[in-house]
Coordinates of C-alpha atoms in Angstrom, one line a residue:
X1 CA -18.8 -27.9 -13.0
X2 CA -21.5 -25.6 -12.0
X3 CA -21.4 -23.1 -9.1
X4 CA -23.3 -20.2 -7.7
X5 CA -20.2 -18.0 -7.6
X6 CA -16.8 -18.2 -9.3
X7 CA -14.1 -16.1 -7.6
X8 CA -10.9 -15.6 -9.6
X9 CA -8.0 -14.8 -7.3
X10 CA -7.1 -16.4 -4.0
X11 CA -5.6 -13.4 -2.4
X12 CA -6.9 -11.5 0.6
X13 CA -10.0 -10.1 -1.1
X14 CA -10.8 -13.3 -2.9
X15 CA -10.6 -15.6 0.1
X16 CA -12.5 -13.2 2.3
X17 CA -15.3 -13.0 -0.2
X18 CA -15.4 -16.7 -0.7
X19 CA -15.6 -17.4 3.0
X20 CA -18.7 -15.2 3.4
X21 CA -20.5 -15.4 0.0
X22 CA -22.6 -18.4 0.7
X23 CA -23.9 -21.0 -1.7
X24 CA -21.6 -23.1 -3.9
X25 CA -18.4 -21.2 -4.4
X26 CA -15.3 -22.0 -6.4
X27 CA -12.0 -20.0 -6.0
X28 CA -9.4 -20.3 -8.7
X29 CA -5.8 -19.0 -8.8
X30 CA -2.7 -19.7 -10.9
X31 CA -0.4 -19.6 -7.8
X32 CA 0.8 -22.6 -5.9
X33 CA -0.6 -21.4 -2.6
X34 CA -3.3 -18.9 -1.6
X35 CA -2.6 -15.5 0.0
X36 CA 1.0 -15.1 -1.1
X37 CA 0.9 -11.3 -0.6
X38 CA -0.4 -11.9 2.8
X39 CA 2.4 -14.2 3.6
X40 CA 5.2 -11.8 2.7
X41 CA 3.5 -8.7 4.1
X42 CA 4.7 -6.9 7.2
X43 CA 8.0 -8.7 7.2
X44 CA 6.1 -12.0 7.5
X45 CA 3.8 -10.8 10.2
X46 CA 1.0 -9.2 8.1
X47 CA 0.0 -5.6 8.8
X48 CA -3.6 -6.8 8.5
X49 CA -5.4 -3.5 9.3
X50 CA -5.1 0.0 10.8
X51 CA -6.9 1.3 13.8
X52 CA -7.4 4.7 12.2
X53 CA -8.7 3.4 8.8
X54 CA -11.2 5.6 7.1
X55 CA -11.7 6.9 3.5
X56 CA -9.3 9.9 3.9
X57 CA -6.4 7.4 3.7
X58 CA -7.3 6.3 0.2
X59 CA -6.6 7.6 -3.3
X60 CA -9.1 7.3 -6.0
X61 CA -10.5 9.2 -9.0
X62 CA -13.6 9.3 -6.8
X63 CA -12.4 9.9 -3.2
X64 CA -15.9 9.1 -1.8
X65 CA -16.2 5.6 -3.4
X66 CA -14.5 3.7 -0.6
X67 CA -16.7 5.2 2.2
X68 CA -19.6 2.8 1.9
X69 CA -17.7 -0.5 2.0
X70 CA -15.3 0.7 4.8
X71 CA -18.2 1.9 6.9
X72 CA -20.1 -1.3 6.6
X73 CA -17.2 -3.6 7.4
X74 CA -14.7 -1.8 9.5
X75 CA -11.3 -2.5 11.0
X76 CA -13.0 -3.3 14.3
X77 CA -15.0 -6.0 12.5
X78 CA -11.9 -7.6 11.2
X79 CA -10.1 -7.3 14.5
X80 CA -13.1 -9.1 16.1
X81 CA -12.7 -11.9 13.5
X82 CA -9.0 -12.2 14.2
X83 CA -9.6 -12.3 18.0
X84 CA -12.3 -15.0 17.5
X85 CA -9.7 -17.2 15.8
X86 CA -7.2 -16.7 18.6
X87 CA -4.6 -14.8 16.6
X88 CA -2.5 -12.6 18.9
X89 CA -1.6 -9.1 17.6
X90 CA 0.0 -5.9 18.5
X91 CA 0.1 -2.2 17.4
X92 CA 3.5 -1.4 16.0
X93 CA 3.1 2.3 15.3
X94 CA 0.5 4.8 13.9
X95 CA -2.3 2.3 14.4
X96 CA -0.7 -0.4 12.3
X97 CA -1.7 -3.9 13.6
X98 CA 0.5 -6.9 13.1
X99 CA 0.3 -10.6 14.0
X100 CA 2.5 -11.4 17.0
X101 CA 3.4 -14.6 15.3
X102 CA 3.2 -15.2 11.6
X103 CA 1.2 -13.8 8.6
X104 CA 0.4 -17.5 7.9
X105 CA -2.1 -17.3 10.7
X106 CA -4.2 -14.9 8.7
X107 CA -4.0 -17.2 5.7
X108 CA -4.9 -20.2 7.9
X109 CA -7.9 -18.3 9.3
X110 CA -9.2 -17.5 5.9
X111 CA -8.7 -21.1 4.7
X112 CA -10.5 -22.4 7.7
X113 CA -13.4 -20.1 7.0
X114 CA -13.5 -21.2 3.4
X115 CA -13.4 -24.8 4.4
X116 CA -16.2 -24.3 6.9
X117 CA -18.3 -22.7 4.1
X118 CA -17.6 -25.6 1.7
X119 CA -15.7 -23.5 -0.7
X120 CA -13.8 -25.3 -3.5
X121 CA -10.3 -24.1 -4.1
X122 CA -8.4 -24.8 -7.3
X123 CA -4.7 -23.7 -7.4
X124 CA -2.2 -23.7 -10.2
X125 CA -5.1 -23.3 -12.5
X126 CA -5.5 -20.7 -15.3
X127 CA -8.8 -19.2 -16.2
X128 CA -9.4 -18.8 -20.0
X129 CA -12.3 -17.8 -22.2
X130 CA -14.1 -16.1 -19.4
X131 CA -17.4 -14.8 -20.8
X132 CA -20.9 -13.7 -20.0
X133 CA -23.7 -16.3 -20.6
X134 CA -27.5 -16.0 -20.5
X135 CA -27.7 -17.4 -17.0
X136 CA -24.3 -16.2 -15.7
X137 CA -20.8 -16.8 -16.7
X138 CA -18.7 -19.5 -18.4
X139 CA -14.9 -20.1 -18.4
X140 CA -12.4 -22.9 -19.0
X141 CA -10.1 -23.9 -16.2
X142 CA -6.8 -25.1 -17.4
X143 CA -4.4 -27.2 -15.2
X144 CA -1.6 -29.4 -16.5
X145 CA -2.7 -28.7 -20.0
X146 CA -6.2 -30.1 -19.4
X147 CA -9.2 -27.8 -19.8
X148 CA -12.4 -28.1 -17.8
X149 CA -15.5 -26.0 -18.5
X150 CA -17.2 -24.2 -15.6
X151 CA -20.4 -22.2 -15.2
X152 CA -21.4 -19.8 -12.5
X153 CA -24.3 -17.5 -11.9
X154 CA -22.0 -14.8 -10.4
X155 CA -18.4 -14.0 -10.8
X156 CA -16.0 -12.0 -8.7
X157 CA -12.7 -10.7 -10.0
X158 CA -10.1 -10.5 -7.2
X159 CA -6.8 -10.8 -9.0
X160 CA -5.3 -7.5 -7.8
X161 CA -3.1 -5.1 -9.7
X162 CA 0.3 -5.2 -11.3
X163 CA 2.5 -5.0 -8.2
X164 CA 5.1 -7.7 -7.5
X165 CA 4.9 -9.6 -10.8
X166 CA 7.3 -12.3 -9.6
X167 CA 4.5 -13.4 -7.4
X168 CA 2.2 -13.8 -10.4
X169 CA 0.6 -10.4 -10.6
X170 CA -0.9 -9.6 -14.0
X171 CA -3.3 -7.3 -15.6
X172 CA -6.0 -10.0 -15.8
X173 CA -8.6 -7.9 -13.9
X174 CA -8.1 -4.9 -16.2
X175 CA -8.4 -7.1 -19.3
X176 CA -11.7 -8.6 -18.0
X177 CA -13.1 -5.2 -17.1
X178 CA -12.0 -3.6 -20.3
X179 CA -13.6 -6.5 -22.3
X180 CA -16.9 -5.6 -20.7
X181 CA -16.6 -1.9 -21.5
X182 CA -15.3 -0.7 -18.2
X183 CA -12.7 2.2 -18.2
X184 CA -9.3 1.7 -16.6
X185 CA -7.7 4.7 -15.0
X186 CA -3.9 5.3 -15.4
X187 CA -2.0 2.7 -13.3
X188 CA 1.3 3.4 -11.6
X189 CA 3.5 1.6 -9.0
X190 CA 2.6 2.9 -5.5
X191 CA 4.2 2.5 -2.1
X192 CA 7.5 2.2 -3.9
X193 CA 11.0 3.5 -3.4
X194 CA 12.4 6.4 -5.5
X195 CA 15.5 6.1 -7.7
X196 CA 18.0 8.7 -8.7
X197 CA 20.1 8.0 -11.9
X198 CA 23.2 9.6 -10.4
X199 CA 22.9 7.4 -7.2
X200 CA 23.7 10.5 -5.2
X201 CA 23.0 8.9 -1.9
X202 CA 25.3 5.8 -2.4
X203 CA 27.8 7.3 0.1
X204 CA 25.1 7.3 2.9
X205 CA 23.3 4.1 1.9
X206 CA 21.7 2.5 5.0
X207 CA 21.4 5.8 6.9
X208 CA 17.9 6.5 8.2
X209 CA 16.3 9.4 10.0
X210 CA 12.9 10.8 10.8
X211 CA 11.5 13.1 8.1
X212 CA 8.3 14.6 6.7
X213 CA 8.1 13.9 3.0
X214 CA 5.6 15.6 0.7
X215 CA 4.8 14.9 -2.9
X216 CA 1.7 16.7 -4.3
X217 CA -0.3 15.8 -1.3
X218 CA -0.2 15.4 2.5
X219 CA 3.1 15.2 4.3
X220 CA 4.1 12.0 6.0
X221 CA 6.1 12.0 9.2
X222 CA 7.9 8.6 9.3
X223 CA 11.4 7.2 8.7
X224 CA 13.4 8.1 5.6
X225 CA 16.0 5.6 4.4
X226 CA 18.9 6.5 2.0
X227 CA 19.8 3.7 -0.4
X228 CA 22.4 2.9 -3.1
X229 CA 19.7 3.6 -5.7
X230 CA 17.8 6.5 -4.1
X231 CA 15.3 6.9 -1.2
X232 CA 13.1 4.5 0.6
X233 CA 11.5 4.1 4.1
X234 CA 7.9 4.5 5.1
X235 CA 7.8 8.3 4.5
X236 CA 9.0 7.8 1.0
X237 CA 6.7 4.9 0.2
X238 CA 3.7 7.0 1.4
X239 CA 4.7 10.0 -0.7
X240 CA 5.3 7.8 -3.8
X241 CA 1.5 7.2 -4.1
X242 CA 1.0 11.0 -4.8
X243 CA 4.1 11.6 -6.9
X244 CA 3.9 12.4 -10.6
X245 CA 6.9 11.7 -12.8
X246 CA 9.2 14.6 -13.2
X247 CA 7.9 16.4 -10.1
X248 CA 10.0 17.3 -7.0
X249 CA 9.4 16.0 -3.5
X250 CA 10.0 18.1 -0.4
X251 CA 11.9 16.6 2.6
X252 CA 11.8 18.1 6.0
X253 CA 14.5 16.5 8.1
X254 CA 13.9 15.7 11.8
X255 CA 10.4 17.5 11.8
X256 CA 10.2 17.4 15.6
X257 CA 13.4 19.5 15.9
X258 CA 13.1 23.3 15.7
X259 CA 16.5 24.0 14.1
X260 CA 16.1 27.7 14.2
X261 CA 15.5 27.8 18.0
X262 CA 18.3 25.3 18.6
X263 CA 20.9 27.1 16.6
X264 CA 20.1 30.5 18.0
X265 CA 20.2 29.1 21.5
X266 CA 23.5 27.2 21.0
X267 CA 25.0 30.3 19.3
X268 CA 24.8 32.0 22.6
X269 CA 25.5 29.1 24.9
X270 CA 28.2 27.3 23.1
X271 CA 29.5 29.5 20.3
X272 CA 32.8 27.8 19.9
X273 CA 31.2 24.5 18.9
X274 CA 31.3 23.6 15.2
X275 CA 27.9 23.8 13.4
X276 CA 28.3 20.2 12.0
X277 CA 28.9 18.9 15.6
X278 CA 25.7 20.5 16.8
X279 CA 23.7 19.2 13.8
X280 CA 25.1 15.7 14.4
X281 CA 23.2 15.7 17.7
X282 CA 19.9 15.9 15.7
X283 CA 20.7 14.1 12.5
X284 CA 22.9 11.1 11.7
X285 CA 26.6 12.2 11.4
X286 CA 27.0 10.6 8.0
X287 CA 24.0 12.6 6.7
X288 CA 25.5 15.8 8.1
X289 CA 28.7 15.1 6.2
X290 CA 26.7 14.4 3.0
X291 CA 24.7 17.6 3.5
X292 CA 28.0 19.5 3.9
X293 CA 28.9 18.7 0.3
X294 CA 25.6 20.3 -0.9
X295 CA 25.3 23.3 1.4
X296 CA 27.7 25.5 3.5
X297 CA 27.9 24.0 7.0
X298 CA 31.4 25.2 7.8
X299 CA 32.3 27.3 10.8
X300 CA 31.3 27.7 14.4
X301 CA 27.9 28.4 15.9
X302 CA 29.0 31.8 17.3
X303 CA 29.7 33.0 13.8
X304 CA 26.2 32.4 12.5
X305 CA 24.1 35.4 11.5
X306 CA 20.4 35.2 11.8
X307 CA 20.2 35.2 8.0
X308 CA 22.5 32.3 7.7
X309 CA 20.6 30.3 10.3
X310 CA 17.4 30.9 8.4
X311 CA 19.1 29.7 5.2
X312 CA 20.4 26.6 6.9
X313 CA 17.0 25.8 8.4
X314 CA 15.4 26.2 4.9
X315 CA 17.9 23.8 3.5
X316 CA 17.1 21.2 6.2
X317 CA 13.3 21.6 6.2
X318 CA 12.5 22.4 2.6
X319 CA 15.0 20.1 0.8
X320 CA 13.7 19.7 -2.7
X321 CA 14.6 16.6 -4.6
X322 CA 13.5 15.4 -8.1
X323 CA 13.5 11.6 -8.3
X324 CA 14.4 10.1 -11.7
X325 CA 11.8 7.4 -11.2
X326 CA 10.7 4.6 -8.9
X327 CA 11.7 0.9 -8.4
X328 CA 8.6 0.1 -10.4
X329 CA 6.1 -2.8 -10.0
X330 CA 9.0 -5.1 -9.0
X331 CA 9.0 -3.7 -5.4
X332 CA 5.8 -1.7 -5.3
X333 CA 3.4 -2.8 -2.6
X334 CA 0.3 -1.8 -4.5
X335 CA -0.9 -0.4 -7.8
X336 CA -2.3 3.1 -7.9
X337 CA -5.3 3.4 -10.2
X338 CA -7.2 0.5 -11.8
X339 CA -10.8 -0.2 -12.8
X340 CA -12.7 3.1 -12.7
X341 CA -15.3 3.3 -10.0
X342 CA -17.9 5.2 -12.1
X343 CA -19.6 2.1 -13.2
X344 CA -19.2 0.0 -10.1
X345 CA -21.6 0.1 -7.1
X346 CA -19.9 1.4 -4.0
X347 CA -22.4 -0.6 -1.9
X348 CA -22.1 -4.0 -3.6
X349 CA -19.0 -3.8 -5.8
X350 CA -21.1 -5.1 -8.7
X351 CA -20.5 -3.9 -12.3
X352 CA -23.1 -1.5 -13.5
X353 CA -22.6 -2.9 -17.0
X354 CA -22.7 -6.6 -16.3
X355 CA -25.2 -7.9 -13.6
X356 CA -23.6 -10.6 -11.4
X357 CA -20.0 -9.4 -12.1
X358 CA -18.1 -8.0 -9.1
X359 CA -14.7 -6.3 -8.8
X360 CA -13.0 -6.2 -5.4
X361 CA -9.7 -5.4 -3.8
X362 CA -6.6 -3.8 -5.4
X363 CA -8.0 -4.2 -9.0
X364 CA -10.3 -1.3 -8.4
X365 CA -9.2 2.3 -8.5
X366 CA -8.8 2.5 -4.7
X367 CA -5.3 2.7 -3.2
X368 CA -4.6 3.0 0.5
X369 CA -1.8 4.4 2.5
X370 CA 1.0 2.2 3.9
X371 CA 0.1 0.6 7.2
X372 CA -2.7 -1.9 6.8
X373 CA -5.1 0.3 4.8
X374 CA -4.9 -1.8 1.6
X375 CA -5.7 -5.0 3.5
X376 CA -8.7 -3.3 5.1
X377 CA -9.9 -2.3 1.7
X378 CA -9.5 -6.0 0.6
X379 CA -11.6 -7.1 3.6
X380 CA -14.2 -4.4 3.3
X381 CA -14.7 -4.6 -0.5
X382 CA -14.9 -8.4 -0.3
X383 CA -17.6 -8.3 2.4
X384 CA -19.6 -5.7 0.3
X385 CA -19.6 -8.2 -2.6
X386 CA -20.2 -11.3 -0.4
X387 CA -23.2 -9.8 1.2
X388 CA -24.7 -8.7 -2.1
X389 CA -24.2 -11.9 -4.0
X390 CA -27.5 -13.8 -4.3
X391 CA -27.4 -17.4 -3.1

């Protein structure tokens, strides 16, 4: 089999690239179905992009690398594509766009585009002996124990990172890149819950509240969820991308509440009320009970001194916690780090070491925030490569 372009990986980036690359394209994946991470994303409705997507929302050794691809294929371009295919969508919060119906509609759209472009799709197929050849690349496709040689003038690696191994995630992209002399930055689970070895929040598992969570980076104002194993929720997942093992995170509970002003006002207006009763108007009662085992919340509002109010407010807005670890790649939505960008073109995603070899999507050292940013990187990096591949 001979093709213009071999794309390894039938996820979001791989299918998007295949649909727009032109020429004779073959997509290969070891999964039973394409787009499995699309299917499970967003609770089955796929948070396919974010209205506010730009490079500030991405982590990378080179924070400027993502700018070119994101600027040349924007969230508005993908929204137009979705609209053109009659997929209804809505904004959930913070610019996060979801399908009204099912994530399967995004997969179906990409498959229709691939079919229209004449793309060949081989599933449940392993790629072995991938190598550079004088006129392109060679590999052996293995299915049901039978090997078939394939050649292609261009190759695109779109196999993602290590997150969610039960869905088939592997380090294939890193192995290929490393084999051609590319550097791999440190990889860690990202957008992942924190764990605490003492399970200190087991008594309030299931309790959620608004919070601002900071971990060596920007603070994220979203929901915080206490679990049997530790902390989760959007604010925690966001902060996890910036967290370093052994470091503390800072939690500001109910960031829209000015506790100092509230407590000083209530001290005068309703001094006989218990402090915990007032706090339970602003925080979940079970959380207030839990906090009462860690800090002194006894007594009435009228008995609070200014100094004690300041101390309580500090405890509520500068709560420092040191996670023991994370849930790991098992539940991580993405992988932080990956193929270093110093020898990849930001305009074309082509390797600076191997002409005709492209790396796109999560495999590259570009990690987006929670909320559709990583899908937009998949679409944008895929289009950068697709437009650059000669046909």
